[in-house]
CSV table of C-alpha atoms in Angstrom, one decimal:
chain,number,residue,atom,x,y,z
A,179,MET,CA,0.0,0.0,0.0
A,180,ASN,CA,1.2,3.5,-0.9
A,181,THR,CA,0.8,5.0,2.5
A,182,LEU,CA,3.1,6.9,4.9
A,183,LYS,CA,2.7,4.1,7.4
A,184,SER,CA,3.7,1.4,4.9
A,185,ARG,CA,6.6,3.5,3.7
A,186,LEU,CA,7.9,4.1,7.2
A,187,THR,CA,7.5,0.4,8.1
A,188,LEU,CA,9.3,-0.6,4.9
A,189,LEU,CA,12.1,2.0,5.3
A,190,PHE,CA,12.8,1.6,9.0
A,191,GLY,CA,12.0,-2.1,9.1
A,192,GLY,CA,14.5,-2.7,6.3
A,193,LEU,CA,17.1,-0.7,8.1
A,194,ALA,CA,16.5,-2.6,11.3
A,195,PHE,CA,16.7,-5.9,9.5
A,196,VAL,CA,19.9,-5.0,7.7
A,197,ALA,CA,21.4,-3.7,10.9
A,198,THR,CA,20.4,-6.8,12.8
A,199,ALA,CA,21.8,-9.1,10.2
A,200,ALA,CA,25.1,-7.3,9.9
A,201,SER,CA,25.6,-7.0,13.7
A,202,THR,CA,24.7,-10.6,14.2
A,203,TRP,CA,27.2,-11.7,11.5
A,204,VAL,CA,30.0,-9.5,12.9
A,205,VAL,CA,29.2,-10.4,16.6
A,206,SER,CA,29.1,-14.1,15.7
A,207,ASP,CA,32.4,-13.9,13.9
A,208,LEU,CA,34.1,-12.1,16.8
A,209,ALA,CA,32.5,-14.5,19.3
A,210,VAL,CA,33.6,-17.6,17.4
A,211,ASP,CA,37.1,-16.3,16.9
A,212,ALA,CA,37.3,-15.5,20.7
A,213,LEU,CA,36.0,-18.9,21.6
A,214,ARG,CA,38.4,-20.7,19.3
A,215,LYS,CA,41.3,-18.7,20.6
A,216,SER,CA,40.4,-19.2,24.3
A,217,THR,CA,39.7,-23.0,23.8
A,218,GLY,CA,42.8,-23.4,21.7
A,219,GLN,CA,45.0,-21.8,24.3
A,220,ASN,CA,43.4,-24.0,27.0
A,221,LEU,CA,44.1,-27.1,24.9
A,222,GLU,CA,47.7,-26.0,24.4
A,223,GLU,CA,48.2,-25.4,28.1
A,224,ILE,CA,46.8,-28.9,28.9
A,225,ALA,CA,49.1,-30.5,26.3
A,226,ILE,CA,52.1,-28.7,27.9
A,227,GLN,CA,51.0,-29.9,31.4
A,228,PHE,CA,50.7,-33.5,30.0
A,229,ARG,CA,54.1,-33.1,28.3
A,230,ASP,CA,55.7,-31.8,31.5
A,231,LYS,CA,54.3,-34.7,33.5
A,232,ILE,CA,55.7,-37.3,31.0
A,233,ASP,CA,59.1,-35.5,31.1
A,234,LEU,CA,59.0,-35.5,34.9
A,235,ASP,CA,58.2,-39.2,35.0
A,236,LEU,CA,60.9,-40.0,32.5
A,237,TYR,CA,63.4,-38.1,34.7
A,238,GLU,CA,62.2,-40.0,37.7
A,239,ARG,CA,62.8,-43.3,35.9
A,240,TYR,CA,66.3,-42.0,34.9
A,241,ASN,CA,67.1,-41.2,38.5
A,242,ASP,CA,65.9,-44.7,39.5
A,243,PHE,CA,68.5,-46.1,37.2
A,244,LYS,CA,71.2,-43.8,38.5
A,245,VAL,CA,70.5,-44.9,42.0
A,246,VAL,CA,70.4,-48.6,41.0
A,247,SER,CA,73.6,-48.1,39.0
A,248,ALA,CA,75.3,-46.8,42.1
A,249,PHE,CA,74.5,-50.1,43.9
A,250,VAL,CA,75.3,-52.3,40.9
A,251,ILE,CA,78.6,-51.0,39.8
A,252,PRO,CA,80.6,-52.0,43.0
A,253,LEU,CA,79.0,-55.5,42.8
A,254,LEU,CA,80.2,-56.2,39.2
A,255,GLY,CA,83.4,-58.1,39.1
A,256,SER,CA,83.6,-58.4,42.8
A,257,GLY,CA,82.1,-61.9,43.1
A,258,ARG,CA,78.9,-60.5,44.6
A,259,GLU,CA,76.9,-60.4,41.3
A,260,ALA,CA,74.2,-62.6,43.0
A,261,GLU,CA,73.2,-59.5,44.9
A,262,ILE,CA,72.3,-57.6,41.8
A,263,ALA,CA,69.1,-59.5,40.9
A,264,PRO,CA,67.2,-58.4,44.1
A,265,VAL,CA,68.1,-54.8,43.5
A,266,ILE,CA,66.8,-55.0,39.9
A,267,ASP,CA,63.7,-56.8,41.0
A,268,ALA,CA,63.0,-54.1,43.6
A,269,LEU,CA,63.3,-51.5,40.9
A,270,GLN,CA,60.8,-53.3,38.7
A,271,HIS,CA,58.4,-53.8,41.6
A,272,ASN,CA,58.6,-50.1,42.5
A,273,PHE,CA,57.0,-49.1,39.2
A,274,SER,CA,54.4,-51.4,37.7
A,275,SER,CA,54.7,-50.1,34.1
A,276,TYR,CA,58.2,-51.6,33.7
A,277,ALA,CA,57.8,-54.4,31.2
A,278,TRP,CA,61.3,-55.5,31.7
A,279,VAL,CA,64.4,-54.4,33.6
A,280,GLY,CA,67.7,-56.2,33.1
A,281,LEU,CA,71.5,-56.0,33.2
A,282,VAL,CA,73.2,-57.2,30.0
A,283,SER,CA,76.6,-57.3,28.5
A,284,PRO,CA,78.3,-54.1,27.3
A,285,ALA,CA,76.7,-53.8,23.9
A,286,GLY,CA,73.7,-51.5,24.5
A,287,MET,CA,72.9,-47.8,24.4
A,288,VAL,CA,72.9,-47.0,28.2
A,289,PRO,CA,76.4,-48.0,29.4
A,290,LEU,CA,77.4,-48.7,33.1
A,291,ARG,CA,80.9,-47.4,33.7
A,292,SER,CA,83.4,-47.8,36.4
A,293,GLU,CA,85.0,-44.8,38.1
A,294,GLU,CA,87.8,-45.1,35.5
A,295,GLY,CA,85.3,-45.0,32.7
A,296,ALA,CA,85.5,-48.6,31.7
A,297,LEU,CA,82.2,-50.1,30.3
A,298,LEU,CA,80.9,-52.7,32.8
A,299,GLY,CA,77.5,-53.5,31.4
A,300,VAL,CA,74.1,-52.1,30.3
A,301,LEU,CA,71.3,-51.5,32.7
A,302,GLY,CA,68.1,-51.1,30.6
A,303,ALA,CA,64.3,-51.3,30.8
A,304,HIS,CA,61.2,-51.4,28.6
A,305,LEU,CA,58.1,-49.4,29.7
A,306,TYR,CA,54.5,-50.3,28.9
A,307,LEU,CA,52.7,-47.5,27.0
A,308,ASP,CA,49.9,-47.7,29.5
A,309,TRP,CA,52.2,-45.7,31.8
A,310,VAL,CA,51.5,-42.7,29.6
A,311,ALA,CA,47.9,-43.6,28.9
A,312,ASN,CA,47.1,-43.8,32.6
A,313,MET,CA,48.7,-40.4,33.1
A,314,GLY,CA,46.6,-38.9,30.3
A,315,ARG,CA,43.4,-40.3,31.7
A,316,THR,CA,44.2,-39.0,35.2
A,317,LEU,CA,44.9,-35.6,33.7
A,318,MET,CA,41.9,-35.4,31.4
A,319,THR,CA,39.3,-36.9,33.7
A,320,PRO,CA,38.5,-33.6,35.5
A,321,MET,CA,38.4,-31.7,32.2
A,322,ARG,CA,36.5,-34.2,30.1
A,323,LYS,CA,33.1,-32.9,30.9
A,324,ARG,CA,34.2,-29.3,30.8
A,325,LEU,CA,36.2,-29.5,27.5
A,326,ASN,CA,35.1,-32.7,25.9
A,327,ALA,CA,38.7,-33.2,25.0
A,328,GLU,CA,40.9,-36.3,24.2
A,329,PHE,CA,44.7,-36.7,24.3
A,330,ILE,CA,47.0,-38.2,21.7
A,331,VAL,CA,50.6,-39.2,21.8
A,332,ALA,CA,52.5,-39.7,18.6
A,333,ASP,CA,56.1,-40.6,17.8
A,334,GLN,CA,58.5,-38.3,16.0
A,335,SER,CA,57.3,-39.5,12.6
A,336,GLY,CA,53.7,-38.7,13.4
A,337,ALA,CA,52.4,-42.2,14.0
A,338,VAL,CA,49.9,-42.4,16.9
A,339,LEU,CA,51.1,-44.4,19.9
A,340,ILE,CA,48.2,-43.6,22.2
A,341,GLY,CA,44.9,-42.0,21.3
A,342,PRO,CA,41.1,-42.5,20.7
A,343,PRO,CA,39.8,-45.9,19.4
A,344,GLY,CA,41.0,-46.5,15.8
A,345,SER,CA,43.8,-44.0,16.0
A,346,VAL,CA,46.8,-46.2,17.1
A,347,ARG,CA,49.4,-46.6,14.4
A,348,GLN,CA,47.5,-44.1,12.2
A,349,ALA,CA,49.5,-41.1,10.8
A,350,LEU,CA,48.8,-37.6,11.8
A,351,PRO,CA,47.9,-35.2,8.9
A,352,GLU,CA,50.9,-33.9,7.1
A,353,ALA,CA,49.7,-30.3,7.6
A,354,LEU,CA,49.5,-30.8,11.3
A,355,ILE,CA,53.0,-32.4,11.4
A,356,ASN,CA,54.5,-29.4,9.5
A,357,ARG,CA,52.8,-27.0,11.8
A,358,MET,CA,54.1,-28.8,14.9
A,359,LYS,CA,57.7,-28.8,13.5
A,360,ALA,CA,57.5,-25.1,13.0
A,361,VAL,CA,56.8,-24.1,16.6
A,362,GLU,CA,57.5,-25.6,20.0
A,363,SER,CA,53.8,-25.6,21.0
A,364,GLY,CA,50.6,-24.1,19.8
A,365,TYR,CA,47.1,-24.8,18.6
A,366,LEU,CA,45.2,-24.9,15.3
A,367,THR,CA,41.9,-26.1,13.7
A,368,THR,CA,42.4,-29.2,11.5
A,369,ALA,CA,40.6,-32.2,10.1
A,370,LEU,CA,42.2,-34.8,12.4
A,371,ALA,CA,40.7,-37.9,10.9
A,372,PHE,CA,41.8,-41.4,11.9
A,373,ASN,CA,39.2,-43.7,10.3
A,374,ASP,CA,36.1,-43.5,8.0
A,375,THR,CA,33.4,-43.0,10.7
A,376,PRO,CA,31.5,-39.7,10.3
A,377,THR,CA,32.5,-38.5,13.7
A,378,GLU,CA,36.1,-38.7,12.8
A,379,THR,CA,36.0,-36.6,9.7
A,380,GLN,CA,35.0,-33.4,11.5
A,381,ASP,CA,37.3,-30.5,12.3
A,382,TYR,CA,39.1,-30.4,15.6
A,383,LEU,CA,40.7,-27.7,17.7
A,384,VAL,CA,44.1,-29.2,18.6
A,385,GLY,CA,46.6,-28.0,21.2
A,386,PHE,CA,50.1,-29.5,20.8
A,387,THR,CA,53.6,-29.6,22.1
A,388,ARG,CA,56.7,-31.8,22.1
A,389,LEU,CA,58.6,-33.6,24.8
A,390,GLN,CA,61.6,-31.5,25.8
A,391,GLY,CA,64.1,-34.0,27.1
A,392,ARG,CA,66.9,-33.1,29.5
A,393,GLY,CA,70.6,-32.7,29.4
A,394,GLU,CA,71.3,-36.1,30.9
A,395,TYR,CA,69.5,-38.1,28.3
A,396,GLU,CA,67.8,-37.7,24.9
A,397,SER,CA,64.0,-37.5,24.9
A,398,PHE,CA,61.7,-39.7,22.8
A,399,ASN,CA,60.8,-36.7,20.7
A,400,TRP,CA,57.1,-37.6,21.1
A,401,TRP,CA,54.3,-35.2,20.1
A,402,VAL,CA,51.7,-34.6,22.8
A,403,LEU,CA,48.3,-33.4,21.5
A,404,VAL,CA,44.9,-32.6,23.0
A,405,ARG,CA,42.0,-32.3,20.7
A,406,LYS,CA,38.2,-31.4,20.9
A,407,PRO,CA,35.6,-31.1,18.2
A,408,ALA,CA,35.4,-27.6,16.6
A,409,ALA,CA,31.6,-27.9,16.4
A,410,GLU,CA,31.2,-25.9,19.6
A,411,ALA,CA,32.3,-22.8,17.8
A,412,ARG,CA,29.9,-23.5,14.9
A,413,ASP,CA,27.1,-24.2,17.5
A,414,LEU,CA,27.8,-20.7,19.0
A,415,ARG,CA,27.5,-19.1,15.5
A,416,THR,CA,24.3,-20.9,14.9
A,417,SER,CA,22.9,-19.9,18.3
A,418,LEU,CA,23.8,-16.2,17.6
A,419,ILE,CA,22.1,-16.4,14.2
A,420,MET,CA,19.0,-17.9,15.7
A,421,VAL,CA,18.9,-15.1,18.2
A,422,GLY,CA,19.2,-12.6,15.4
A,423,LEU,CA,16.3,-14.3,13.6
A,424,VAL,CA,14.2,-14.0,16.7
A,425,VAL,CA,15.2,-10.4,17.3
A,426,ALA,CA,14.5,-9.3,13.7
A,427,PRO,CA,10.7,-9.9,13.8
A,428,ILE,CA,10.5,-8.2,17.2
A,429,LEU,CA,12.2,-5.1,15.7
A,430,LEU,CA,9.8,-5.2,12.7
A,431,LEU,CA,6.9,-5.3,15.0
A,432,PHE,CA,8.3,-2.4,17.0
A,433,VAL,CA,8.9,-0.4,13.8
A,434,SER,CA,5.3,-1.1,12.7
A,435,LEU,CA,4.0,0.1,16.1
A,436,VAL,CA,6.1,3.3,15.8
A,437,ALA,CA,4.8,3.9,12.2
A,438,ARG,CA,1.3,3.5,13.4
A,439,TRP,CA,1.9,5.9,16.3
A,440,THR,CA,3.5,8.4,13.9
A,441,THR,CA,0.6,8.3,11.3
A,442,ARG,CA,-2.3,8.0,13.7
A,443,PRO,CA,-2.8,11.7,14.2
A,444,LEU,CA,-2.5,12.3,10.5
A,445,LEU,CA,-5.1,9.7,9.8
A,446,LYS,CA,-7.4,11.3,12.3
A,447,MET,CA,-6.9,14.8,10.8
A,448,THR,CA,-7.7,13.2,7.4
A,449,ALA,CA,-11.0,11.8,8.8
A,450,GLU,CA,-11.9,15.1,10.4
A,451,ALA,CA,-11.2,16.9,7.1
A,452,SER,CA,-13.5,14.5,5.2
A,453,HIS,CA,-16.4,15.7,7.5
A,454,LEU,CA,-15.5,19.3,7.4
A,455,ASP,CA,-18.2,22.0,7.5
A,456,PRO,CA,-16.9,25.5,7.9
A,457,GLU,CA,-20.2,26.6,9.3
A,458,LYS,CA,-20.0,24.2,12.2
A,459,PRO,CA,-17.1,24.8,14.5
A,460,ASP,CA,-17.5,21.4,16.1
A,461,THR,CA,-16.5,19.8,12.8
A,462,LEU,CA,-13.2,21.7,12.6
A,463,ILE,CA,-9.9,19.9,12.8
A,464,ARG,CA,-9.0,19.4,16.4
A,465,LEU,CA,-5.8,21.0,17.7
A,466,ARG,CA,-3.4,18.1,18.4
A,467,ASP,CA,-0.2,17.9,20.5
A,468,ASP,CA,0.9,14.3,19.8
A,469,TYR,CA,4.2,15.7,18.7
A,470,ALA,CA,5.5,19.1,17.5
A,471,GLU,CA,4.9,18.6,13.7
A,472,VAL,CA,1.4,17.4,14.2
A,473,LYS,CA,0.6,20.3,16.6
A,474,THR,CA,1.9,22.8,14.0
A,475,LEU,CA,0.0,21.1,11.1
A,476,SER,CA,-3.3,20.9,13.0
A,477,SER,CA,-3.0,24.6,14.1
A,478,VAL,CA,-2.2,25.8,10.6
A,479,LEU,CA,-5.1,23.8,9.1
A,480,ARG,CA,-7.5,25.1,11.7
A,481,ASP,CA,-6.5,28.7,11.0
A,482,LEU,CA,-6.7,28.1,7.2
A,483,ILE,CA,-10.2,26.6,7.4
A,484,ARG,CA,-11.5,29.3,9.7
A,485,ALA,CA,-10.2,32.0,7.3
A,486,TRP,CA,-11.5,30.3,4.2
A,487,PRO,CA,-15.2,31.5,4.4
A,488,ILE,CA,-14.1,35.1,5.0
A,489,LYS,CA,-11.8,35.0,1.9
A,490,ARG,CA,-14.5,33.5,-0.2
A,491,GLU,CA,-17.0,36.3,0.8
A,492,ARG,CA,-14.5,38.8,-0.3
């Protein structure tokens, strides 16, 4: 309809809709970026905590071997070698994740040396990977409900050693490996897929870091990662868009009510003008004070109509 009310509704309603859509889009982008940054930093910090715990445990195992070596070295070649076995057994019983602890001939990587530096033998051990898995579960349990996150440990080539079902022995994405090689620790969004199930093809926020190692020994150079689905950020965007879709009709209704309030006195003056009889003062346009423009218009029209019969007689 070609009326002032419809034009006002269309004009201001359109402006309100465009402003709502634009602000919703901008706010959703800012909110999603802020959420991803905050969550990514949290995941990175958790990965670093996990890495430090692994490093600390490795250092404790290394110190265990230093202590045992101090007992074993004086026994080698002294005729008291039979006393070595109980010491090694005590070491293995002290930490349940030792798969094997033994003393072998001098042909290994961790040499035992006398005070003069002579190689006496090799004290070595194998560790079960459940040692790391148990640490990860202990660390992640309090955060699982809050972050819905999972931990992954991969070797230096990117092959998964510990991780979600179906991930073990799978390779990390090349883009992720390249990113991890470029920085000591960080976070990113990536498609961290391990198998063909639909839930594994989604994007993830991934915090990552690498085992540091110490001066006394070389580290395993493992990658430590913590991941969670990136869908939370998309859900936030969807929620904000839905809020915008709810707000837009409310704004349109408000604009329509404002347009009606604006045009109501004009429509009333129009109705009064259609029944106008200059000879009957009670049919004159009523002086209105809805707002300044209407007050001025009604006053001018009243004065004009009152003066009209006089001008006509002249």
